[in-house]
JSON list of C-alpha atoms in Angstrom, two decimals:
[
{"chain": "A", "resi": 776, "resn": "UNK", "atom": "CA", "xyz": [36.90, 17.97, 13.39]},
{"chain": "A", "resi": 777, "resn": "UNK", "atom": "CA", "xyz": [35.08, 14.88, 14.68]},
{"chain": "A", "resi": 778, "resn": "UNK", "atom": "CA", "xyz": [32.74, 12.84, 12.53]},
{"chain": "A", "resi": 779, "resn": "UNK", "atom": "CA", "xyz": [29.02, 13.48, 12.91]},
{"chain": "A", "resi": 780, "resn": "UNK", "atom": "CA", "xyz": [27.24, 10.22, 13.74]},
{"chain": "A", "resi": 781, "resn": "UNK", "atom": "CA", "xyz": [23.55, 9.45, 14.19]},
{"chain": "A", "resi": 782, "resn": "UNK", "atom": "CA", "xyz": [22.70, 6.66, 16.64]},
{"chain": "A", "resi": 783, "resn": "UNK", "atom": "CA", "xyz": [19.28, 5.05, 16.21]},
{"chain": "A", "resi": 784, "resn": "UNK", "atom": "CA", "xyz": [17.62, 3.38, 19.18]},
{"chain": "A", "resi": 785, "resn": "UNK", "atom": "CA", "xyz": [14.65, 1.01, 19.43]},
{"chain": "A", "resi": 786, "resn": "UNK", "atom": "CA", "xyz": [13.53, 1.48, 23.03]},
{"chain": "A", "resi": 787, "resn": "UNK", "atom": "CA", "xyz": [15.21, 0.67, 26.34]},
{"chain": "A", "resi": 788, "resn": "UNK", "atom": "CA", "xyz": [15.92, -2.92, 27.36]},
{"chain": "A", "resi": 789, "resn": "UNK", "atom": "CA", "xyz": [17.10, -6.06, 25.61]},
{"chain": "A", "resi": 790, "resn": "UNK", "atom": "CA", "xyz": [13.76, -7.88, 25.39]},
{"chain": "A", "resi": 791, "resn": "UNK", "atom": "CA", "xyz": [11.62, -5.08, 23.95]},
{"chain": "A", "resi": 792, "resn": "UNK", "atom": "CA", "xyz": [14.00, -2.25, 23.02]},
{"chain": "A", "resi": 793, "resn": "UNK", "atom": "CA", "xyz": [17.66, -1.47, 22.45]},
{"chain": "A", "resi": 794, "resn": "UNK", "atom": "CA", "xyz": [20.25, -3.58, 24.29]},
{"chain": "A", "resi": 795, "resn": "UNK", "atom": "CA", "xyz": [21.55, -1.14, 26.90]},
{"chain": "A", "resi": 796, "resn": "UNK", "atom": "CA", "xyz": [25.14, -2.40, 27.01]},
{"chain": "A", "resi": 797, "resn": "UNK", "atom": "CA", "xyz": [25.40, -2.27, 23.22]},
{"chain": "A", "resi": 798, "resn": "UNK", "atom": "CA", "xyz": [24.05, 1.27, 23.05]},
{"chain": "A", "resi": 799, "resn": "UNK", "atom": "CA", "xyz": [26.41, 2.34, 25.83]},
{"chain": "A", "resi": 800, "resn": "UNK", "atom": "CA", "xyz": [29.40, 0.61, 24.23]},
{"chain": "A", "resi": 801, "resn": "UNK", "atom": "CA", "xyz": [28.72, 2.32, 20.90]},
{"chain": "A", "resi": 802, "resn": "UNK", "atom": "CA", "xyz": [28.47, 5.71, 22.64]},
{"chain": "A", "resi": 803, "resn": "UNK", "atom": "CA", "xyz": [31.71, 5.14, 24.59]},
{"chain": "A", "resi": 804, "resn": "UNK", "atom": "CA", "xyz": [33.64, 4.13, 21.49]},
{"chain": "A", "resi": 805, "resn": "UNK", "atom": "CA", "xyz": [32.18, 7.03, 19.50]},
{"chain": "A", "resi": 806, "resn": "UNK", "atom": "CA", "xyz": [33.20, 9.41, 22.27]},
{"chain": "A", "resi": 807, "resn": "UNK", "atom": "CA", "xyz": [36.71, 7.95, 22.32]},
{"chain": "A", "resi": 808, "resn": "UNK", "atom": "CA", "xyz": [36.83, 8.37, 18.54]},
{"chain": "A", "resi": 809, "resn": "UNK", "atom": "CA", "xyz": [36.01, 12.06, 18.84]},
{"chain": "A", "resi": 810, "resn": "UNK", "atom": "CA", "xyz": [32.63, 11.77, 17.14]},
{"chain": "A", "resi": 811, "resn": "UNK", "atom": "CA", "xyz": [29.78, 14.22, 17.55]},
{"chain": "A", "resi": 812, "resn": "UNK", "atom": "CA", "xyz": [26.71, 12.08, 18.23]},
{"chain": "A", "resi": 813, "resn": "UNK", "atom": "CA", "xyz": [23.00, 12.75, 18.02]},
{"chain": "A", "resi": 814, "resn": "UNK", "atom": "CA", "xyz": [20.47, 10.13, 19.06]},
{"chain": "A", "resi": 815, "resn": "UNK", "atom": "CA", "xyz": [17.19, 9.28, 17.33]},
{"chain": "A", "resi": 816, "resn": "UNK", "atom": "CA", "xyz": [14.31, 6.81, 17.67]},
{"chain": "A", "resi": 817, "resn": "UNK", "atom": "CA", "xyz": [10.98, 6.37, 15.89]},
{"chain": "A", "resi": 818, "resn": "UNK", "atom": "CA", "xyz": [7.96, 7.95, 17.58]},
{"chain": "A", "resi": 819, "resn": "UNK", "atom": "CA", "xyz": [5.87, 4.78, 17.57]},
{"chain": "A", "resi": 820, "resn": "UNK", "atom": "CA", "xyz": [4.28, 2.38, 20.05]},
{"chain": "A", "resi": 821, "resn": "UNK", "atom": "CA", "xyz": [6.38, -0.62, 21.04]},
{"chain": "A", "resi": 822, "resn": "UNK", "atom": "CA", "xyz": [5.24, -4.00, 19.70]},
{"chain": "A", "resi": 823, "resn": "UNK", "atom": "CA", "xyz": [5.17, -5.24, 23.30]},
{"chain": "A", "resi": 824, "resn": "UNK", "atom": "CA", "xyz": [6.46, -4.41, 26.77]},
{"chain": "A", "resi": 825, "resn": "UNK", "atom": "CA", "xyz": [8.40, -7.12, 28.58]},
{"chain": "A", "resi": 826, "resn": "UNK", "atom": "CA", "xyz": [8.90, -7.45, 32.32]},
{"chain": "A", "resi": 827, "resn": "UNK", "atom": "CA", "xyz": [12.68, -7.88, 32.29]},
{"chain": "A", "resi": 828, "resn": "UNK", "atom": "CA", "xyz": [12.70, -9.53, 35.73]},
{"chain": "A", "resi": 829, "resn": "UNK", "atom": "CA", "xyz": [10.22, -12.24, 34.74]},
{"chain": "A", "resi": 830, "resn": "UNK", "atom": "CA", "xyz": [10.98, -12.30, 31.01]},
{"chain": "A", "resi": 831, "resn": "UNK", "atom": "CA", "xyz": [7.28, -12.20, 30.16]},
{"chain": "A", "resi": 832, "resn": "UNK", "atom": "CA", "xyz": [5.13, -9.63, 28.33]},
{"chain": "A", "resi": 833, "resn": "UNK", "atom": "CA", "xyz": [2.85, -7.25, 30.22]},
{"chain": "A", "resi": 834, "resn": "UNK", "atom": "CA", "xyz": [-0.30, -5.37, 29.29]},
{"chain": "A", "resi": 835, "resn": "UNK", "atom": "CA", "xyz": [1.53, -2.01, 29.33]},
{"chain": "A", "resi": 836, "resn": "UNK", "atom": "CA", "xyz": [1.82, 0.31, 26.35]},
{"chain": "A", "resi": 837, "resn": "UNK", "atom": "CA", "xyz": [5.05, 2.23, 25.85]},
{"chain": "A", "resi": 838, "resn": "UNK", "atom": "CA", "xyz": [6.45, 4.54, 23.18]},
{"chain": "A", "resi": 839, "resn": "UNK", "atom": "CA", "xyz": [9.79, 3.75, 21.50]},
{"chain": "A", "resi": 840, "resn": "UNK", "atom": "CA", "xyz": [10.96, 7.38, 21.43]},
{"chain": "A", "resi": 841, "resn": "UNK", "atom": "CA", "xyz": [9.99, 7.98, 25.07]},
{"chain": "A", "resi": 842, "resn": "UNK", "atom": "CA", "xyz": [11.71, 4.80, 26.27]},
{"chain": "A", "resi": 843, "resn": "UNK", "atom": "CA", "xyz": [14.82, 5.47, 24.15]},
{"chain": "A", "resi": 844, "resn": "UNK", "atom": "CA", "xyz": [15.07, 8.87, 25.84]},
{"chain": "A", "resi": 845, "resn": "UNK", "atom": "CA", "xyz": [16.11, 7.00, 28.99]},
{"chain": "A", "resi": 846, "resn": "UNK", "atom": "CA", "xyz": [19.29, 5.86, 27.23]},
{"chain": "A", "resi": 847, "resn": "UNK", "atom": "CA", "xyz": [19.82, 9.24, 25.62]},
{"chain": "A", "resi": 848, "resn": "UNK", "atom": "CA", "xyz": [19.54, 11.05, 28.96]},
{"chain": "A", "resi": 849, "resn": "UNK", "atom": "CA", "xyz": [16.63, 12.94, 27.41]},
{"chain": "A", "resi": 850, "resn": "UNK", "atom": "CA", "xyz": [18.64, 14.32, 24.51]},
{"chain": "A", "resi": 851, "resn": "UNK", "atom": "CA", "xyz": [16.93, 12.61, 21.58]},
{"chain": "A", "resi": 852, "resn": "UNK", "atom": "CA", "xyz": [14.94, 13.38, 18.44]},
{"chain": "A", "resi": 853, "resn": "UNK", "atom": "CA", "xyz": [12.22, 11.73, 16.42]},
{"chain": "A", "resi": 854, "resn": "UNK", "atom": "CA", "xyz": [13.79, 9.56, 13.70]},
{"chain": "A", "resi": 855, "resn": "UNK", "atom": "CA", "xyz": [11.51, 11.28, 11.18]},
{"chain": "A", "resi": 856, "resn": "UNK", "atom": "CA", "xyz": [13.64, 14.41, 11.69]},
{"chain": "A", "resi": 857, "resn": "UNK", "atom": "CA", "xyz": [16.96, 12.74, 10.85]},
{"chain": "A", "resi": 858, "resn": "UNK", "atom": "CA", "xyz": [18.61, 14.19, 7.73]},
{"chain": "A", "resi": 859, "resn": "UNK", "atom": "CA", "xyz": [21.44, 12.09, 6.30]},
{"chain": "A", "resi": 860, "resn": "UNK", "atom": "CA", "xyz": [22.96, 15.26, 4.82]},
{"chain": "A", "resi": 861, "resn": "UNK", "atom": "CA", "xyz": [23.77, 16.43, 8.36]},
{"chain": "A", "resi": 862, "resn": "UNK", "atom": "CA", "xyz": [25.75, 13.32, 9.32]},
{"chain": "A", "resi": 863, "resn": "UNK", "atom": "CA", "xyz": [28.77, 11.32, 8.21]},
{"chain": "A", "resi": 864, "resn": "UNK", "atom": "CA", "xyz": [27.50, 7.92, 9.41]},
{"chain": "A", "resi": 865, "resn": "UNK", "atom": "CA", "xyz": [24.66, 6.11, 11.19]},
{"chain": "A", "resi": 866, "resn": "UNK", "atom": "CA", "xyz": [24.83, 3.31, 13.77]},
{"chain": "A", "resi": 867, "resn": "UNK", "atom": "CA", "xyz": [22.13, 0.92, 15.01]},
{"chain": "A", "resi": 868, "resn": "UNK", "atom": "CA", "xyz": [22.72, -0.97, 18.29]},
{"chain": "A", "resi": 869, "resn": "UNK", "atom": "CA", "xyz": [20.88, -4.28, 18.68]},
{"chain": "A", "resi": 870, "resn": "UNK", "atom": "CA", "xyz": [18.33, -5.71, 21.09]},
{"chain": "A", "resi": 871, "resn": "UNK", "atom": "CA", "xyz": [14.97, -7.38, 20.40]},
{"chain": "A", "resi": 872, "resn": "UNK", "atom": "CA", "xyz": [13.46, -3.93, 19.93]},
{"chain": "A", "resi": 873, "resn": "UNK", "atom": "CA", "xyz": [15.21, -3.82, 16.56]},
{"chain": "A", "resi": 874, "resn": "UNK", "atom": "CA", "xyz": [13.40, -7.02, 15.54]},
{"chain": "A", "resi": 875, "resn": "UNK", "atom": "CA", "xyz": [10.10, -5.88, 17.09]},
{"chain": "A", "resi": 876, "resn": "UNK", "atom": "CA", "xyz": [9.93, -2.10, 16.69]},
{"chain": "A", "resi": 877, "resn": "UNK", "atom": "CA", "xyz": [12.29, -1.15, 13.85]},
{"chain": "A", "resi": 878, "resn": "UNK", "atom": "CA", "xyz": [11.10, -4.11, 11.78]},
{"chain": "A", "resi": 879, "resn": "UNK", "atom": "CA", "xyz": [8.95, -7.21, 12.24]},
{"chain": "A", "resi": 880, "resn": "UNK", "atom": "CA", "xyz": [11.76, -9.80, 12.09]},
{"chain": "A", "resi": 881, "resn": "UNK", "atom": "CA", "xyz": [10.79, -11.20, 15.52]},
{"chain": "A", "resi": 882, "resn": "UNK", "atom": "CA", "xyz": [7.42, -12.27, 14.09]},
{"chain": "A", "resi": 883, "resn": "UNK", "atom": "CA", "xyz": [7.98, -12.61, 10.35]},
{"chain": "A", "resi": 884, "resn": "UNK", "atom": "CA", "xyz": [11.67, -13.49, 9.98]},
{"chain": "A", "resi": 885, "resn": "UNK", "atom": "CA", "xyz": [13.01, -12.93, 6.48]},
{"chain": "A", "resi": 886, "resn": "UNK", "atom": "CA", "xyz": [9.50, -11.92, 5.35]},
{"chain": "A", "resi": 887, "resn": "UNK", "atom": "CA", "xyz": [9.54, -8.94, 7.70]},
{"chain": "A", "resi": 888, "resn": "UNK", "atom": "CA", "xyz": [8.64, -5.36, 6.93]},
{"chain": "A", "resi": 889, "resn": "UNK", "atom": "CA", "xyz": [10.90, -2.46, 7.95]},
{"chain": "A", "resi": 890, "resn": "UNK", "atom": "CA", "xyz": [9.58, 0.68, 9.63]},
{"chain": "A", "resi": 891, "resn": "UNK", "atom": "CA", "xyz": [9.25, 3.43, 7.00]},
{"chain": "A", "resi": 892, "resn": "UNK", "atom": "CA", "xyz": [11.54, 5.91, 8.79]},
{"chain": "A", "resi": 893, "resn": "UNK", "atom": "CA", "xyz": [14.16, 3.22, 9.43]},
{"chain": "A", "resi": 894, "resn": "UNK", "atom": "CA", "xyz": [14.03, 2.22, 5.77]},
{"chain": "A", "resi": 895, "resn": "UNK", "atom": "CA", "xyz": [14.29, 5.83, 4.62]},
{"chain": "A", "resi": 896, "resn": "UNK", "atom": "CA", "xyz": [17.26, 6.42, 6.95]},
{"chain": "A", "resi": 897, "resn": "UNK", "atom": "CA", "xyz": [19.12, 3.36, 5.67]},
{"chain": "A", "resi": 898, "resn": "UNK", "atom": "CA", "xyz": [18.38, 4.22, 2.04]},
{"chain": "A", "resi": 899, "resn": "UNK", "atom": "CA", "xyz": [19.48, 7.84, 2.50]},
{"chain": "A", "resi": 900, "resn": "UNK", "atom": "CA", "xyz": [22.85, 6.97, 4.03]},
{"chain": "A", "resi": 901, "resn": "UNK", "atom": "CA", "xyz": [23.45, 4.20, 1.49]},
{"chain": "A", "resi": 902, "resn": "UNK", "atom": "CA", "xyz": [22.58, 6.46, -1.45]},
{"chain": "A", "resi": 903, "resn": "UNK", "atom": "CA", "xyz": [24.95, 9.11, -0.10]},
{"chain": "A", "resi": 904, "resn": "UNK", "atom": "CA", "xyz": [27.69, 6.46, 0.22]},
{"chain": "A", "resi": 905, "resn": "UNK", "atom": "CA", "xyz": [27.92, 7.11, 3.96]},
{"chain": "A", "resi": 906, "resn": "UNK", "atom": "CA", "xyz": [28.75, 4.21, 6.30]},
{"chain": "A", "resi": 907, "resn": "UNK", "atom": "CA", "xyz": [26.15, 2.25, 8.24]},
{"chain": "A", "resi": 908, "resn": "UNK", "atom": "CA", "xyz": [27.13, 0.39, 11.44]},
{"chain": "A", "resi": 909, "resn": "UNK", "atom": "CA", "xyz": [24.96, -2.39, 12.87]},
{"chain": "A", "resi": 910, "resn": "UNK", "atom": "CA", "xyz": [25.41, -4.86, 15.70]},
{"chain": "A", "resi": 911, "resn": "UNK", "atom": "CA", "xyz": [23.70, -7.90, 17.21]},
{"chain": "A", "resi": 912, "resn": "UNK", "atom": "CA", "xyz": [20.38, -8.52, 15.38]},
{"chain": "A", "resi": 913, "resn": "UNK", "atom": "CA", "xyz": [20.35, -5.15, 13.59]},
{"chain": "A", "resi": 914, "resn": "UNK", "atom": "CA", "xyz": [22.34, -6.45, 10.56]},
{"chain": "A", "resi": 915, "resn": "UNK", "atom": "CA", "xyz": [19.06, -8.06, 9.44]},
{"chain": "A", "resi": 916, "resn": "UNK", "atom": "CA", "xyz": [17.87, -4.53, 8.62]},
{"chain": "A", "resi": 917, "resn": "UNK", "atom": "CA", "xyz": [20.62, -4.23, 6.02]},
{"chain": "A", "resi": 918, "resn": "UNK", "atom": "CA", "xyz": [19.97, -7.74, 4.76]},
{"chain": "A", "resi": 919, "resn": "UNK", "atom": "CA", "xyz": [16.32, -6.88, 4.18]},
{"chain": "A", "resi": 920, "resn": "UNK", "atom": "CA", "xyz": [16.86, -3.41, 2.68]},
{"chain": "A", "resi": 921, "resn": "UNK", "atom": "CA", "xyz": [20.01, -4.10, 0.62]},
{"chain": "A", "resi": 922, "resn": "UNK", "atom": "CA", "xyz": [19.86, -7.49, -1.12]},
{"chain": "A", "resi": 923, "resn": "UNK", "atom": "CA", "xyz": [23.33, -8.75, -1.99]},
{"chain": "A", "resi": 924, "resn": "UNK", "atom": "CA", "xyz": [25.09, -6.99, 0.88]},
{"chain": "A", "resi": 925, "resn": "UNK", "atom": "CA", "xyz": [27.52, -8.70, 3.26]},
{"chain": "A", "resi": 926, "resn": "UNK", "atom": "CA", "xyz": [26.88, -8.82, 7.02]},
{"chain": "A", "resi": 927, "resn": "UNK", "atom": "CA", "xyz": [27.73, -10.86, 10.09]},
{"chain": "A", "resi": 928, "resn": "UNK", "atom": "CA", "xyz": [25.67, -11.94, 13.06]},
{"chain": "A", "resi": 929, "resn": "UNK", "atom": "CA", "xyz": [28.54, -14.13, 14.29]},
{"chain": "A", "resi": 930, "resn": "UNK", "atom": "CA", "xyz": [28.62, -17.77, 13.20]},
{"chain": "A", "resi": 931, "resn": "UNK", "atom": "CA", "xyz": [26.28, -19.86, 11.05]},
{"chain": "A", "resi": 932, "resn": "UNK", "atom": "CA", "xyz": [26.55, -22.83, 13.45]},
{"chain": "A", "resi": 933, "resn": "UNK", "atom": "CA", "xyz": [25.97, -22.95, 17.21]},
{"chain": "A", "resi": 934, "resn": "UNK", "atom": "CA", "xyz": [29.62, -23.57, 18.02]},
{"chain": "A", "resi": 935, "resn": "UNK", "atom": "CA", "xyz": [30.05, -24.78, 21.63]},
{"chain": "A", "resi": 936, "resn": "UNK", "atom": "CA", "xyz": [26.58, -23.45, 22.41]},
{"chain": "A", "resi": 937, "resn": "UNK", "atom": "CA", "xyz": [27.87, -19.87, 22.07]},
{"chain": "A", "resi": 938, "resn": "UNK", "atom": "CA", "xyz": [25.72, -18.90, 19.06]},
{"chain": "A", "resi": 939, "resn": "UNK", "atom": "CA", "xyz": [22.14, -19.99, 19.91]},
{"chain": "A", "resi": 940, "resn": "UNK", "atom": "CA", "xyz": [20.66, -17.80, 17.13]},
{"chain": "A", "resi": 941, "resn": "UNK", "atom": "CA", "xyz": [22.95, -19.12, 14.40]},
{"chain": "A", "resi": 942, "resn": "UNK", "atom": "CA", "xyz": [19.95, -19.85, 12.15]},
{"chain": "A", "resi": 943, "resn": "UNK", "atom": "CA", "xyz": [19.70, -16.09, 11.58]},
{"chain": "A", "resi": 944, "resn": "UNK", "atom": "CA", "xyz": [22.69, -16.47, 9.25]},
{"chain": "A", "resi": 945, "resn": "UNK", "atom": "CA", "xyz": [20.69, -18.88, 7.07]},
{"chain": "A", "resi": 946, "resn": "UNK", "atom": "CA", "xyz": [17.75, -16.46, 6.89]},
{"chain": "A", "resi": 947, "resn": "UNK", "atom": "CA", "xyz": [20.14, -13.71, 5.82]},
{"chain": "A", "resi": 948, "resn": "UNK", "atom": "CA", "xyz": [21.48, -15.95, 3.05]},
{"chain": "A", "resi": 949, "resn": "UNK", "atom": "CA", "xyz": [17.91, -16.69, 1.93]},
{"chain": "A", "resi": 950, "resn": "UNK", "atom": "CA", "xyz": [17.44, -12.95, 1.44]},
{"chain": "A", "resi": 951, "resn": "UNK", "atom": "CA", "xyz": [20.21, -13.05, -1.16]},
{"chain": "A", "resi": 952, "resn": "UNK", "atom": "CA", "xyz": [22.89, -11.63, 1.12]},
{"chain": "A", "resi": 953, "resn": "UNK", "atom": "CA", "xyz": [26.24, -13.08, 2.11]},
{"chain": "A", "resi": 954, "resn": "UNK", "atom": "CA", "xyz": [26.77, -13.96, 5.75]},
{"chain": "A", "resi": 955, "resn": "UNK", "atom": "CA", "xyz": [30.39, -13.71, 6.88]},
{"chain": "A", "resi": 956, "resn": "UNK", "atom": "CA", "xyz": [31.33, -15.75, 9.96]},
{"chain": "A", "resi": 957, "resn": "UNK", "atom": "CA", "xyz": [33.15, -13.68, 12.55]},
{"chain": "A", "resi": 958, "resn": "UNK", "atom": "CA", "xyz": [34.11, -13.98, 16.20]},
{"chain": "A", "resi": 959, "resn": "UNK", "atom": "CA", "xyz": [32.55, -11.73, 18.83]},
{"chain": "A", "resi": 960, "resn": "UNK", "atom": "CA", "xyz": [35.59, -9.44, 19.02]},
{"chain": "A", "resi": 961, "resn": "UNK", "atom": "CA", "xyz": [35.60, -8.87, 15.26]},
{"chain": "A", "resi": 962, "resn": "UNK", "atom": "CA", "xyz": [33.51, -6.95, 12.75]},
{"chain": "A", "resi": 963, "resn": "UNK", "atom": "CA", "xyz": [32.96, -7.31, 9.02]},
{"chain": "A", "resi": 964, "resn": "UNK", "atom": "CA", "xyz": [33.26, -4.48, 6.53]},
{"chain": "A", "resi": 965, "resn": "UNK", "atom": "CA", "xyz": [31.25, -4.66, 3.32]},
{"chain": "A", "resi": 966, "resn": "UNK", "atom": "CA", "xyz": [33.37, -2.13, 1.45]},
{"chain": "A", "resi": 967, "resn": "UNK", "atom": "CA", "xyz": [31.11, -1.94, -1.58]},
{"chain": "A", "resi": 968, "resn": "UNK", "atom": "CA", "xyz": [28.08, -0.93, 0.50]},
{"chain": "A", "resi": 969, "resn": "UNK", "atom": "CA", "xyz": [29.94, 0.71, 3.41]},
{"chain": "A", "resi": 970, "resn": "UNK", "atom": "CA", "xyz": [28.11, -1.53, 5.88]},
{"chain": "A", "resi": 971, "resn": "UNK", "atom": "CA", "xyz": [29.96, -2.57, 9.06]},
{"chain": "A", "resi": 972, "resn": "UNK", "atom": "CA", "xyz": [28.54, -5.30, 11.30]},
{"chain": "A", "resi": 973, "resn": "UNK", "atom": "CA", "xyz": [29.46, -7.18, 14.47]},
{"chain": "A", "resi": 974, "resn": "UNK", "atom": "CA", "xyz": [27.57, -9.88, 16.38]},
{"chain": "A", "resi": 975, "resn": "UNK", "atom": "CA", "xyz": [27.68, -8.48, 19.96]},
{"chain": "A", "resi": 976, "resn": "UNK", "atom": "CA", "xyz": [25.15, -10.38, 22.13]},
{"chain": "A", "resi": 977, "resn": "UNK", "atom": "CA", "xyz": [24.31, -12.81, 19.33]},
{"chain": "A", "resi": 978, "resn": "UNK", "atom": "CA", "xyz": [27.28, -14.58, 20.93]},
{"chain": "A", "resi": 979, "resn": "UNK", "atom": "CA", "xyz": [27.33, -15.78, 24.52]},
{"chain": "A", "resi": 980, "resn": "UNK", "atom": "CA", "xyz": [30.57, -14.09, 25.53]},
{"chain": "A", "resi": 981, "resn": "UNK", "atom": "CA", "xyz": [32.06, -12.04, 28.36]},
{"chain": "A", "resi": 982, "resn": "UNK", "atom": "CA", "xyz": [30.87, -8.43, 28.31]},
{"chain": "A", "resi": 983, "resn": "UNK", "atom": "CA", "xyz": [34.34, -7.05, 27.63]},
{"chain": "A", "resi": 984, "resn": "UNK", "atom": "CA", "xyz": [34.61, -9.12, 24.43]},
{"chain": "A", "resi": 985, "resn": "UNK", "atom": "CA", "xyz": [31.26, -7.78, 23.24]},
{"chain": "A", "resi": 986, "resn": "UNK", "atom": "CA", "xyz": [32.41, -4.26, 24.14]},
{"chain": "A", "resi": 987, "resn": "UNK", "atom": "CA", "xyz": [35.63, -4.77, 22.14]},
{"chain": "A", "resi": 988, "resn": "UNK", "atom": "CA", "xyz": [33.75, -6.13, 19.12]},
{"chain": "A", "resi": 989, "resn": "UNK", "atom": "CA", "xyz": [31.48, -3.10, 19.06]},
{"chain": "A", "resi": 990, "resn": "UNK", "atom": "CA", "xyz": [34.65, -1.01, 19.29]},
{"chain": "A", "resi": 991, "resn": "UNK", "atom": "CA", "xyz": [35.98, -2.54, 16.07]},
{"chain": "A", "resi": 992, "resn": "UNK", "atom": "CA", "xyz": [32.65, -1.78, 14.36]},
{"chain": "A", "resi": 993, "resn": "UNK", "atom": "CA", "xyz": [32.71, 1.84, 15.50]},
{"chain": "A", "resi": 994, "resn": "UNK", "atom": "CA", "xyz": [36.36, 2.27, 14.48]},
{"chain": "A", "resi": 995, "resn": "UNK", "atom": "CA", "xyz": [35.66, 0.92, 10.98]},
{"chain": "A", "resi": 996, "resn": "UNK", "atom": "CA", "xyz": [32.61, 3.16, 10.61]},
{"chain": "A", "resi": 997, "resn": "UNK", "atom": "CA", "xyz": [34.65, 6.21, 11.57]},
{"chain": "A", "resi": 998, "resn": "UNK", "atom": "CA", "xyz": [37.39, 5.20, 9.12]},
{"chain": "A", "resi": 999, "resn": "UNK", "atom": "CA", "xyz": [34.86, 4.91, 6.29]},
{"chain": "A", "resi": 1000, "resn": "UNK", "atom": "CA", "xyz": [33.33, 8.24, 7.25]}
]
């Protein structure tokens, strides 16, 4: 019997929602791993709406759940309805929507607040000793909610210009967590907390390497489950 996995989205599109390639990669690897997946997102207004062609914000208002439904092909539920008891694991793809909609990291950094339903979801899976998978910027959620945990967002230095957001590692350390340097095709497993992280698009890398890195995260989550 396949593992039951909840996937939590933050909208649709890298600049104001979930990173589409990361969400798709997670779903492909979960499918390959025989998992039964249900998709969730919070029913809240997005912090902003970005014109992805121009890279600039617009005056539009959009809903995170409604936009996430695009990625879920309409088959999605309000995050408030997620029950950890019904699943073996939870996974959060990245994208700026995580830092804007699921928490306020984009504005407040390490002093951010985490959406109440996101926080409750993380706490419920952690308390039940069920694995949590996070990629790209989403490991900051674990760093904020679980002081002392171990995560990776790639490297802590901008090696060869490939890790332009390397300062995120320092902010994670300031939260009392341990940042583990990893390459894009690797993931880190915090065995004590059952938290699995990979850097994905926090690294400037070919898409197939990002896809493979997310694959290692999904595989480790399924093993822990």
